[in-house]
Tab-separated table of C-alpha atoms in Angstrom:
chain	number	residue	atom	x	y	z
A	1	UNK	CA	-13.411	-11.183	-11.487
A	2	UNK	CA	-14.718	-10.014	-8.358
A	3	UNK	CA	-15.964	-11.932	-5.306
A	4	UNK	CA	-19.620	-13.773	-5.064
A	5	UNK	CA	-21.076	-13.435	-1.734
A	6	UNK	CA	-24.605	-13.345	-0.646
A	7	UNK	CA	-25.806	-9.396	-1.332
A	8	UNK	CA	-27.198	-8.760	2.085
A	9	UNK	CA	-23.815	-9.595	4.011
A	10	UNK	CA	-22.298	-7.210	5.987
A	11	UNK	CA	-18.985	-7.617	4.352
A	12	UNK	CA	-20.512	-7.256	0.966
A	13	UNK	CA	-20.859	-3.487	1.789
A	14	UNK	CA	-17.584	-3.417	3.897
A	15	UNK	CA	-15.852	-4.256	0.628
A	16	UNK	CA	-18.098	-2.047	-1.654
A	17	UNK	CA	-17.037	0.781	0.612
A	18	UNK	CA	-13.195	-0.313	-0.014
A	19	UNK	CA	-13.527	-0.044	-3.676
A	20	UNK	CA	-13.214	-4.253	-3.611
A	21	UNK	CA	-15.292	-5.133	-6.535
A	22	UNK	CA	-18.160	-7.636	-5.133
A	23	UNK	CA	-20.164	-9.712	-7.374
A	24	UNK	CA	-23.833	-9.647	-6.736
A	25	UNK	CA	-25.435	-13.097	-6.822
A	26	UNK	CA	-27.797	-11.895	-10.199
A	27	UNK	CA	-24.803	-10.930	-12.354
A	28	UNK	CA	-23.200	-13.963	-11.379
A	29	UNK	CA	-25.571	-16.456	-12.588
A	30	UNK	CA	-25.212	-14.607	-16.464
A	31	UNK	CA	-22.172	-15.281	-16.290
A	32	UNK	CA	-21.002	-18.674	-17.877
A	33	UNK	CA	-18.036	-19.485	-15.829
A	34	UNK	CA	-17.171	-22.319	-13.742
A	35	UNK	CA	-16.362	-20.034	-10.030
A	36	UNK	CA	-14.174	-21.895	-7.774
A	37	UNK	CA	-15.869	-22.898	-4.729
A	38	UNK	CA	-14.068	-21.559	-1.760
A	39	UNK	CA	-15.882	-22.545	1.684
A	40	UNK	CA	-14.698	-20.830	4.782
A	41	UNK	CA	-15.259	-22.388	8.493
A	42	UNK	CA	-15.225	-19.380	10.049
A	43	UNK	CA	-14.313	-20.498	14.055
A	44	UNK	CA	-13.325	-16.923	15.007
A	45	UNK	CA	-15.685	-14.853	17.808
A	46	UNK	CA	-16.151	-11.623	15.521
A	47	UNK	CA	-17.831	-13.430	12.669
A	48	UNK	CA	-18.550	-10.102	10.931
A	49	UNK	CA	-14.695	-8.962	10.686
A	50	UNK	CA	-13.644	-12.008	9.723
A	51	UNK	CA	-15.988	-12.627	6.822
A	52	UNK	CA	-14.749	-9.369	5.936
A	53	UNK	CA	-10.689	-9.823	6.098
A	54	UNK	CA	-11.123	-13.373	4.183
A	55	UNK	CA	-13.438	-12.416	1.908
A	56	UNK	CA	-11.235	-9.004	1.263
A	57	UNK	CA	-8.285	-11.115	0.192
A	58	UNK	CA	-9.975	-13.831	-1.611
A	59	UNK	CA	-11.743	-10.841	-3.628
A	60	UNK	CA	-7.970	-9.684	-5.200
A	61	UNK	CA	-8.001	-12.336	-7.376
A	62	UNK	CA	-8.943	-12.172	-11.083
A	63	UNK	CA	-10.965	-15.571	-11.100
A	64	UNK	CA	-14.759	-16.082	-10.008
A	65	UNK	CA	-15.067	-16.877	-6.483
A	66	UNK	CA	-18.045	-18.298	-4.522
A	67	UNK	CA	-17.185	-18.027	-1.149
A	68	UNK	CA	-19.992	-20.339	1.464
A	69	UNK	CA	-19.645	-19.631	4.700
A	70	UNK	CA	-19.774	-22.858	7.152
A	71	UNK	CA	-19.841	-23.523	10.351
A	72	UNK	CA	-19.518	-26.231	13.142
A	73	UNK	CA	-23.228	-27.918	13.235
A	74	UNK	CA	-24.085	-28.383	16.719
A	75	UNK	CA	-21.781	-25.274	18.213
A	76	UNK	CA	-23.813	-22.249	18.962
A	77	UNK	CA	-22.004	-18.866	18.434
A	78	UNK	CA	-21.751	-16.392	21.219
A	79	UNK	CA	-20.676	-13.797	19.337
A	80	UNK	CA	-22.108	-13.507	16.391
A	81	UNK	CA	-26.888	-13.216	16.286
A	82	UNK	CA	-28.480	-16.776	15.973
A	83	UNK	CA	-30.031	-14.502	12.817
A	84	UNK	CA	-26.631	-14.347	11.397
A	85	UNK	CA	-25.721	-17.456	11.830
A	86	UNK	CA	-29.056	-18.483	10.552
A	87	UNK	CA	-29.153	-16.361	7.360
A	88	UNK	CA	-25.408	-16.736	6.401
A	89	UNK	CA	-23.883	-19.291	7.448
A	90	UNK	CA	-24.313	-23.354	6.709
A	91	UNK	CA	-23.461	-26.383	9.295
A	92	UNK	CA	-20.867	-28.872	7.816
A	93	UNK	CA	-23.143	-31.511	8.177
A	94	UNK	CA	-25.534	-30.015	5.454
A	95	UNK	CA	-21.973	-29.059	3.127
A	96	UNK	CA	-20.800	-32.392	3.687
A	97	UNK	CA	-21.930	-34.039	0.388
A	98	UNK	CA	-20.432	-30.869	-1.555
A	99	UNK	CA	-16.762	-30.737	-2.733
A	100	UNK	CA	-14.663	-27.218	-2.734
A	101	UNK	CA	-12.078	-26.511	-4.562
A	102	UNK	CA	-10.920	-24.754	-1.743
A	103	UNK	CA	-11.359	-24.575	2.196
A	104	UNK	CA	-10.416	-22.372	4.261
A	105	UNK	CA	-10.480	-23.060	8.407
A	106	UNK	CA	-9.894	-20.079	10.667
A	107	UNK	CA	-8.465	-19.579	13.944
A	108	UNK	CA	-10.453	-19.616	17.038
A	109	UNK	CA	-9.802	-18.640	20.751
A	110	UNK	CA	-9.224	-22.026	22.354
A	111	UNK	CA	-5.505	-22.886	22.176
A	112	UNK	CA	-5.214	-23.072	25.484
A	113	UNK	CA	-7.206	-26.264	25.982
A	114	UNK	CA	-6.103	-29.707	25.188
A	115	UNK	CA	-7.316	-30.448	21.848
A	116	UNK	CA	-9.570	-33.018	23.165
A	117	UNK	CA	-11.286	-30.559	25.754
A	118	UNK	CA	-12.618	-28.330	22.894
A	119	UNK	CA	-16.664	-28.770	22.620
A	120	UNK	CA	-16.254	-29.128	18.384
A	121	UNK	CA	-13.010	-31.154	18.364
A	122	UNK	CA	-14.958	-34.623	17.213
A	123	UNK	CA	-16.521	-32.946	14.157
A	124	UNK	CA	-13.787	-30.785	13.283
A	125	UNK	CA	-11.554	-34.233	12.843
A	126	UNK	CA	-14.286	-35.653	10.896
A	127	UNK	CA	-14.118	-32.378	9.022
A	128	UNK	CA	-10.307	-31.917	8.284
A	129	UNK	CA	-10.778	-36.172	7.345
A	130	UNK	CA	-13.442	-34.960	4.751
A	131	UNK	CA	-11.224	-32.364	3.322
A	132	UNK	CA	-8.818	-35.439	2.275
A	133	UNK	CA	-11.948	-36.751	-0.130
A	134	UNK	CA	-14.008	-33.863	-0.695
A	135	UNK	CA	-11.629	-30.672	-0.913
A	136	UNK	CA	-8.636	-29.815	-3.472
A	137	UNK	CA	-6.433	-27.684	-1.033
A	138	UNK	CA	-7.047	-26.400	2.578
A	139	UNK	CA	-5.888	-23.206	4.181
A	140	UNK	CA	-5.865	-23.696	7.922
A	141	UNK	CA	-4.694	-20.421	9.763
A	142	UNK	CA	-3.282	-20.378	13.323
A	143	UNK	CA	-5.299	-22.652	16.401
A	144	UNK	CA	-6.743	-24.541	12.690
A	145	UNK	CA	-3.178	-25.131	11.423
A	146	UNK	CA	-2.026	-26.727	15.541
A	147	UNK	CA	-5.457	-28.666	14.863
A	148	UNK	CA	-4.266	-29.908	11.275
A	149	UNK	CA	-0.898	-30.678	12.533
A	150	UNK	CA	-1.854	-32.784	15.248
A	151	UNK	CA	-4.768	-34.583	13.533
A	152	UNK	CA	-2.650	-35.631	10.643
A	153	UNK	CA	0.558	-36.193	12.244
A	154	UNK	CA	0.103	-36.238	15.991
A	155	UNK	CA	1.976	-32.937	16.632
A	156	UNK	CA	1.707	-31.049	19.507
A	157	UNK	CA	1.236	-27.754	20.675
A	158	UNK	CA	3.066	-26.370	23.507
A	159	UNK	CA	1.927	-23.452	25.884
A	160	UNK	CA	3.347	-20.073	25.757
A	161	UNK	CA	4.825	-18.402	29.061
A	162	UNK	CA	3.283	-15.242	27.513
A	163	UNK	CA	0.998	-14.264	24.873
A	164	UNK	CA	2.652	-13.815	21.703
A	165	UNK	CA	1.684	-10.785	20.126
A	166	UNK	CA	2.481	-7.826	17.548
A	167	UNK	CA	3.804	-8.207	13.990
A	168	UNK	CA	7.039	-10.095	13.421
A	169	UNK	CA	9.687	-10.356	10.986
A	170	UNK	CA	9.308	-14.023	9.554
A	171	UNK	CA	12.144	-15.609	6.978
A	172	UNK	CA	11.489	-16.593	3.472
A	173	UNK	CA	12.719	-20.141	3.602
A	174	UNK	CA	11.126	-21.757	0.609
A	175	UNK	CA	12.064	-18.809	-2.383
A	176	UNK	CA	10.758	-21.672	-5.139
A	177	UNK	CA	8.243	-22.945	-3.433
A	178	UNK	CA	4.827	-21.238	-5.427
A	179	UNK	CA	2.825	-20.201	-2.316
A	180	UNK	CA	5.807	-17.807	-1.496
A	181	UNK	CA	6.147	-16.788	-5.611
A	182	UNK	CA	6.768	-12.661	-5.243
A	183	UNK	CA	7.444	-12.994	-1.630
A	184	UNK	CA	10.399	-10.986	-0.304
A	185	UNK	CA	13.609	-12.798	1.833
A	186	UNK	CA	11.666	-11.607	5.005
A	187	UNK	CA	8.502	-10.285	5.513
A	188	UNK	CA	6.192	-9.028	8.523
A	189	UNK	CA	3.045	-11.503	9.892
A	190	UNK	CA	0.997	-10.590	12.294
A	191	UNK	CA	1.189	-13.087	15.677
A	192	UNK	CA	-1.559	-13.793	18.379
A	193	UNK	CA	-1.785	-17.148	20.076
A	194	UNK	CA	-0.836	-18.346	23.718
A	195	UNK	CA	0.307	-21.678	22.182
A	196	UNK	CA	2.898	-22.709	19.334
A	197	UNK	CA	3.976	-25.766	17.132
A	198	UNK	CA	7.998	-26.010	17.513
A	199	UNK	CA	9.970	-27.921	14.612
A	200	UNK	CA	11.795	-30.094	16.045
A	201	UNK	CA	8.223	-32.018	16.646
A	202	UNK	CA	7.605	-32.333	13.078
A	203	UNK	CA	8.417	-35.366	11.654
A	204	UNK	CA	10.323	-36.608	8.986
A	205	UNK	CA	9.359	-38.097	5.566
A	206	UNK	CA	5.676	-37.047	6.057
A	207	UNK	CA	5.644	-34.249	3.487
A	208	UNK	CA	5.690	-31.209	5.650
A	209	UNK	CA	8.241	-28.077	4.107
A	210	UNK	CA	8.498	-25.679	6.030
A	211	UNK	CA	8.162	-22.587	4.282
A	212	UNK	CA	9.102	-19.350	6.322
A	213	UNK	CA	9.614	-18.569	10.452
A	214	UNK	CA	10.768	-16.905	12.514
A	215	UNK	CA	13.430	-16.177	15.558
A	216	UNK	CA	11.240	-14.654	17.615
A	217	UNK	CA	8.247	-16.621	16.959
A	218	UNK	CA	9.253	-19.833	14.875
A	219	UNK	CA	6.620	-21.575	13.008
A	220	UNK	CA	4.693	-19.357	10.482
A	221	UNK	CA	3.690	-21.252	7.435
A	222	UNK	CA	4.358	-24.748	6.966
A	223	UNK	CA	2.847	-26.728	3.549
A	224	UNK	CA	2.014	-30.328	4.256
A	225	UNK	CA	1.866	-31.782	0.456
A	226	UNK	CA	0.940	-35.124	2.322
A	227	UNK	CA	-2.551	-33.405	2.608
A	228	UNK	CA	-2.740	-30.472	0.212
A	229	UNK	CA	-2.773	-27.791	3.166
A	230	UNK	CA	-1.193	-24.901	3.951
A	231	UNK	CA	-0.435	-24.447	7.552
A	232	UNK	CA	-0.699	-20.799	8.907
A	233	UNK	CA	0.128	-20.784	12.598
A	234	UNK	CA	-0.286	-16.650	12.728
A	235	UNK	CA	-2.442	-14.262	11.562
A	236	UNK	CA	-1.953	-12.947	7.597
A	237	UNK	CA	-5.411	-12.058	7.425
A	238	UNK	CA	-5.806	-9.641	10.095
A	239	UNK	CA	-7.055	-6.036	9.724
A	240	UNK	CA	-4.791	-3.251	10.728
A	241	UNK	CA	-6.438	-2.739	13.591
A	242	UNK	CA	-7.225	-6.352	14.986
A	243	UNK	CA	-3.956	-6.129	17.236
A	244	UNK	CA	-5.064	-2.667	18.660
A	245	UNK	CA	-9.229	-4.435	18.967
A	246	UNK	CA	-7.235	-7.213	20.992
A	247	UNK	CA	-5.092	-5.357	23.013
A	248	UNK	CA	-7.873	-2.959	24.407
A	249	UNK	CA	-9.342	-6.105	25.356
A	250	UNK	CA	-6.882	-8.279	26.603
A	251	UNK	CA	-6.289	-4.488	29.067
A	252	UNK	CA	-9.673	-4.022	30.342
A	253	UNK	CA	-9.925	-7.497	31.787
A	254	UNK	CA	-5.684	-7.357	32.328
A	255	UNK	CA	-4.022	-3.733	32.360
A	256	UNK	CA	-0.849	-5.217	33.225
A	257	UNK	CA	-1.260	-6.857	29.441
A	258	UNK	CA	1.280	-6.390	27.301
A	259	UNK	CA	1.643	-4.033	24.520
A	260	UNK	CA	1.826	-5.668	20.971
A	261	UNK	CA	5.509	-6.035	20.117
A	262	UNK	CA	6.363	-4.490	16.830
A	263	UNK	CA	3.030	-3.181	16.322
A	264	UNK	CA	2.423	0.634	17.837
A	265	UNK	CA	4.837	3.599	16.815
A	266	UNK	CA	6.962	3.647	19.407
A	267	UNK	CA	4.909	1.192	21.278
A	268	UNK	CA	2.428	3.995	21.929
A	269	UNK	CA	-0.930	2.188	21.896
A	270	UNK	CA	-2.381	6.149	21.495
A	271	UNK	CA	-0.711	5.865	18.303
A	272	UNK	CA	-2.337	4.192	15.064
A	273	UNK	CA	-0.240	1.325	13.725
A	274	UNK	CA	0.687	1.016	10.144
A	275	UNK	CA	-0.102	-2.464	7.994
A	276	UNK	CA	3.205	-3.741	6.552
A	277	UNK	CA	1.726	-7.188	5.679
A	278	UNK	CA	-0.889	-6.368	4.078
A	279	UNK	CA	0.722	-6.788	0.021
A	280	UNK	CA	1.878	-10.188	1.344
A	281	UNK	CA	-1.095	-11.094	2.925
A	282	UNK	CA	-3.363	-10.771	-1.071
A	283	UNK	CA	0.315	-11.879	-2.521
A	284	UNK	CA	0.191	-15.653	-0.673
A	285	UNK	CA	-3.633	-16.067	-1.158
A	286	UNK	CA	-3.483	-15.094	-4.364
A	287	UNK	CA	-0.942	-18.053	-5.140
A	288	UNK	CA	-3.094	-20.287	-3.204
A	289	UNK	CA	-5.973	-19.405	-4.877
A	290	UNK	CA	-3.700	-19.541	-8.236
A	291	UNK	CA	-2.505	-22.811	-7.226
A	292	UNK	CA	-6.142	-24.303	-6.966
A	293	UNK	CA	-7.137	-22.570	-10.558
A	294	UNK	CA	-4.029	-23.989	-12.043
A	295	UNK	CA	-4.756	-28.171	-10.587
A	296	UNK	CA	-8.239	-28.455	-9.711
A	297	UNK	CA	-10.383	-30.648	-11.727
A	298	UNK	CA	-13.404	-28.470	-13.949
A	299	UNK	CA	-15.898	-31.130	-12.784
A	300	UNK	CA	-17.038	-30.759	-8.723
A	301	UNK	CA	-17.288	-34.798	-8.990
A	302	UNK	CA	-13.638	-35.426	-9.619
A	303	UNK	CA	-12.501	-33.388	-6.545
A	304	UNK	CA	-11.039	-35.811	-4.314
A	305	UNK	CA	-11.298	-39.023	-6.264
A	306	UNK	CA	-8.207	-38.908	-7.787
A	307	UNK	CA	-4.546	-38.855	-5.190
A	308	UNK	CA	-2.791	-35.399	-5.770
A	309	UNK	CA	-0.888	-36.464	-3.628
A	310	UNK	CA	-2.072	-39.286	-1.802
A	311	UNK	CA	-3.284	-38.356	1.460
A	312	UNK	CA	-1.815	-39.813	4.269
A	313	UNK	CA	-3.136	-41.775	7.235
A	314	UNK	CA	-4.195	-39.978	10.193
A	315	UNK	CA	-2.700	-39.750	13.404
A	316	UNK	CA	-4.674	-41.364	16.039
């Protein structure tokens, strides 16, 4: 089944133009099916391409998938037109009564400030608490995933001497595990933070596998069962070009910035760069998305009322 997203979205043509297959909201409703609810908190400045990556992957799947944007109520967007926003996009405080079977919580450009010094970081705790009650399984991708991890279990992130960026090489450490079903023994991620989560801070007995890393980069994708979320600290959703958008901006305000390890032929930023994550970027959301199909109650009420597993307590 394709994806359901409103008709006059940019991405909706960005994927009609890829040959995605894109639901439009009239054919959907003759359809008696019971979608799966997907919500996405987009907190990334290019709004547009990130509708577009998310949407791109979630589209791969065979089931019916609404996808409703969200985000942050009283945060204005600098990025993105107030019509955008306006037209596409929902604040959590009018979602909050809903329940997703799914919710997915982007990265944003803030991970180096103390948690506490980011503008949204009150509502996005009372968001990630609402996912416990009113959400089946989470997906929170990079800054998101440091946010998870030290909402839930007081985990740190630590500064970076350097940015940490290009496409690395991460370890499959979890072959059984069913988010990494089809997944090779390594496999290339895409990495772009000035901040990281090291493993020796997560705790013990709290539910958190970690499920692949890397040498040069450590953390990539940790599941915390304790809270039905997958924790992405890079970037599998990026476009193939998203490192090369970055870098030409990171060197106009920097050109001493550094090239993109792993990314550019030869390190030639003249040169275009080749996607080698891209068949395990649809092959993990796909699981996801196969894992929520396969345990998520048919009726919207029962999401969340029922321990699967039983969330734990927060971390102060």
């Amino acid at each position: 089944m394709p994806i359901k997203i409103p008709d006059d979205l940019p991405a909706f043509r960005t994927l009609e133009r890829e040959g995605v297959k894109v639901m439009r909201e009239t054919d959907a409703i003759r359809q008696d099916i019971r979608p799966l609810r997907i919500g996405l908190l987009n907190l990334m400045p290019n709004k547009i391409s990130t509708e577009a990556q998310v949407a791109r992957l979630i589209a791969a799947t065979p089931l019916q998938v609404e996808l409703t944007l969200v985000r942050i109520t009283d945060h204005v967007a600098r990025n993105a037109t107030a019509d955008h926003m306006a037209s596409f996009y929902r604040p959590w405080e009018e979602v909050r009564a809903e329940r997703f079977d799914g919710f997915i919580i982007t990265g944003a450009p803030v991970e180096r400030l103390p948690f506490e010094r980011v503008t949204y970081w009150n509502e996005l705790r009372r968001i990630l608490d609402w996912t416990q009650t009113h959400v089946h399984r989470v997906f929170a991708i990079c800054w998101a995933a440091q946010a998870a991890a030290q909402h839930f279990h007081g985990i740190p992130k630590h500064d970076l001497p350097a940015k940490a960026s290009g496409v690395f090489a991460q370890r499959n450490r979890a072959p059984t595990s069913p988010h990494l079903q089809g997944f090779s023994d390594d496999f290339v991620v895409p990495v772009s933070r000035w901040s990281e989560t090291r493993p020796e801070d997560i705790p013990r007995h709290r539910g958190l596998e970690i499920l692949a890393d890397s040498d040069e980069t450590g953390l990539c994708l940790v599941h915390d069962t304790a809270h039905r979320t997958l924790l992405m600290f890079n970037h599998i959703e990026y476009d193939s070009t998203t490192l090369a958008d970055e870098y030409a901006r990171d060197a106009a305000a920097d050109p001493g910035a550094a090239i993109p390890r792993h990314y550019f032929p030869d390190d030639d930023p003249a040169r275009a760069p080749s996607n080698r994550w891209r068949s395990h970027a649809h092959l993990l959301i796909g699981n996801w998305i196969n894992e929520i199909y396969q345990t998520t109650p048919f009726d919207f009420a029962e999401i969340g009322a029922t321990a699967d597993p039983a969330p734990a307590q927060s971390a102060a």
